[in-house]
Amino acid sequence: MHFIDLEAQYKHLKQKIDKRIQAVLDHGNYIMGPEVEELEQKLAEYVGVKHCISCANGTDALQLAMMVLDIKPGDAVFCPTFTFFATAEVVAYAGATPVFVDSDERTFNICPKDLEKRIEKVISEGKLVPKAIIAVDLFGLPANYPELEKLANKYNMKLIEDAAQGFGGEINGQRAGSFGDIATTSFFPAKPLGCYGDGGAIFTNNDEYAALFRSYRVHGKGKDKYDNVRIGINSRLDTIQAAILLEKLAEFPTELIARNKAAASYNQSLNGKYITPFVPEGYLSSWAQYTVISENREEEMARYKAEGVPTMIYYGTCMHQQTAFNHLSYTDIDLPVASRLAKQVFSLPMHGYL
Ligand SMILES: *Cc1c(COP(=O)(O)O)cnc(C)c1O
């Protein structure tokens, strides 16, 4: 049994994907070929935003967002401590200071109450400028954007949605990738919508940001890539990956239904045994992971293993516990909910072919 069965998915889509890859080999436009633009249009349409800009991976998408928002030394960027490293890494890489926020106990996502406390603290200390919030749609569930948008407005900060795990999720019919000023996603193979290598995308309704993203991702290009008007990076999505994603995106709505069926079936059999995932009223999860809380995690995981069922821990280490962020001097007492989750969560197999 696979934790994420990419083999079954490929078997199901083989003819279509092979045909799409062959078409790229035939036309030979491996970089920025026509499939890239076709995919960007279809992704923007699916998510319901004006602009989609593809790039090389989900981390670059976040880094490009830091560049477009001019995040720099002296800025504070607030993000959850219970997330994948990239969310906080890009903040530090831009020279700014990540401020870690505790999790909501039930959704595992960034806690708006704790966020506001920390924004107030940064303001009263007067050392850093509160610039942006990066919320994460952890395990596929959109963060609490209605509350986060209020806070971003109240404190005049930018809001970024890290939808690397959230693609396909919804709040009252509004899709993940459309929240905040800028949203980012990843097409790493294990994500809800994955390709066969690295890939990523950025979403925004802001024309000015979209133009900057298109420039920054190709060496700060002006008229063309030999006219360089700012310092950028090289972060493009390969045409072959775009071709693969076009077929996977077409199948995605069907897979999303299957993932939600699998989650419902897990809920039914595991409720009472563990604390099963909480999906608030009006929210839809894309189930990047099906994650439960257990006080005997190690024993439980060993039992699954004995039955041939793979399990994983996402995440055993919070950002504030990472060696790379030791210098920020957080303790588990500062971030009690996330620190407890890191000790008690584990995830079960989840994919559209379970
Ligand atoms: C996977 C992931 C990323 C990074 O995506 P890559 O494509 O691997 O660079 C960023 N944030 C979160 C929350 C992720 O899960």
Tab-separated table of N, CA and C and ligand atoms in Angstrom, residues 57-59 62 83-84 86-87 136 162 164-165 186 188 191 199 315, ligand 1:
chain	number	residue	atom	x	y	z
A	57	ASN	N	8.841	26.082	-8.517
A	57	ASN	CA	8.415	25.294	-7.350
A	57	ASN	C	7.681	26.195	-6.367
A	58	GLY	N	7.108	25.599	-5.344
A	58	GLY	CA	6.314	26.352	-4.375
A	58	GLY	C	7.136	27.276	-3.504
A	59	THR	N	8.393	26.911	-3.267
A	59	THR	CA	9.268	27.774	-2.466
A	59	THR	C	9.611	29.034	-3.248
A	62	LEU	N	6.812	31.497	-3.193
A	62	LEU	CA	6.813	32.313	-1.970
A	62	LEU	C	7.940	33.337	-1.988
A	83	THR	N	4.150	24.275	10.231
A	83	THR	CA	4.086	24.283	8.765
A	83	THR	C	5.344	23.622	8.216
A	84	PHE	N	5.451	23.580	6.884
A	84	PHE	CA	6.679	23.130	6.230
A	84	PHE	C	7.678	24.290	6.220
A	86	ALA	N	9.631	25.822	4.224
A	86	ALA	CA	9.700	26.840	3.164
A	86	ALA	C	8.932	28.115	3.516
A	87	THR	N	7.785	27.958	4.206
A	87	THR	CA	6.951	29.109	4.564
A	87	THR	C	7.762	30.170	5.313
A	136	VAL	N	-1.074	29.494	5.933
A	136	VAL	CA	-0.880	28.216	5.234
A	136	VAL	C	-2.186	27.423	5.282
A	162	ASP	N	-0.328	30.706	1.452
A	162	ASP	CA	0.528	29.595	1.023
A	162	ASP	C	-0.386	28.380	0.827
A	164	ALA	N	0.223	25.726	-0.951
A	164	ALA	CA	0.986	24.577	-1.470
A	164	ALA	C	0.242	23.270	-1.207
A	165	GLN	N	-0.446	23.219	-0.061
A	165	GLN	CA	-1.220	22.013	0.270
A	165	GLN	C	-2.704	22.232	0.031
A	186	SER	N	2.229	24.776	-4.886
A	186	SER	CA	3.320	23.886	-5.295
A	186	SER	C	2.745	22.716	-6.075
A	188	PHE	N	4.747	19.981	-6.440
A	188	PHE	CA	5.550	18.842	-5.985
A	188	PHE	C	4.654	17.593	-6.097
A	191	LYS	N	1.734	16.768	-3.650
A	191	LYS	CA	0.695	17.748	-3.308
A	191	LYS	C	-0.631	17.351	-3.962
A	199	GLY	N	7.427	22.060	-9.532
A	199	GLY	CA	6.625	23.069	-10.208
A	199	GLY	C	5.903	23.913	-9.179
A	315	TYR	N	3.731	17.665	11.244
A	315	TYR	CA	5.163	17.792	11.246
A	315	TYR	C	5.654	17.497	12.655
B	1	LIG	C1	5.460	21.864	-0.191
B	1	LIG	C2	5.290	23.148	0.491
B	1	LIG	C3	5.998	24.306	0.088
B	1	LIG	C4	7.106	24.279	-0.916
B	1	LIG	O1	6.815	23.739	-2.126
B	1	LIG	P1	7.996	23.159	-3.067
B	1	LIG	O2	7.360	23.035	-4.400
B	1	LIG	O3	8.420	21.861	-2.487
B	1	LIG	O4	9.100	24.164	-3.073
B	1	LIG	C5	5.708	25.488	0.731
B	1	LIG	N1	4.801	25.561	1.706
B	1	LIG	C6	4.111	24.482	2.148
B	1	LIG	C7	3.101	24.640	3.222
B	1	LIG	C8	4.350	23.236	1.553
B	1	LIG	O5	3.678	22.170	1.990
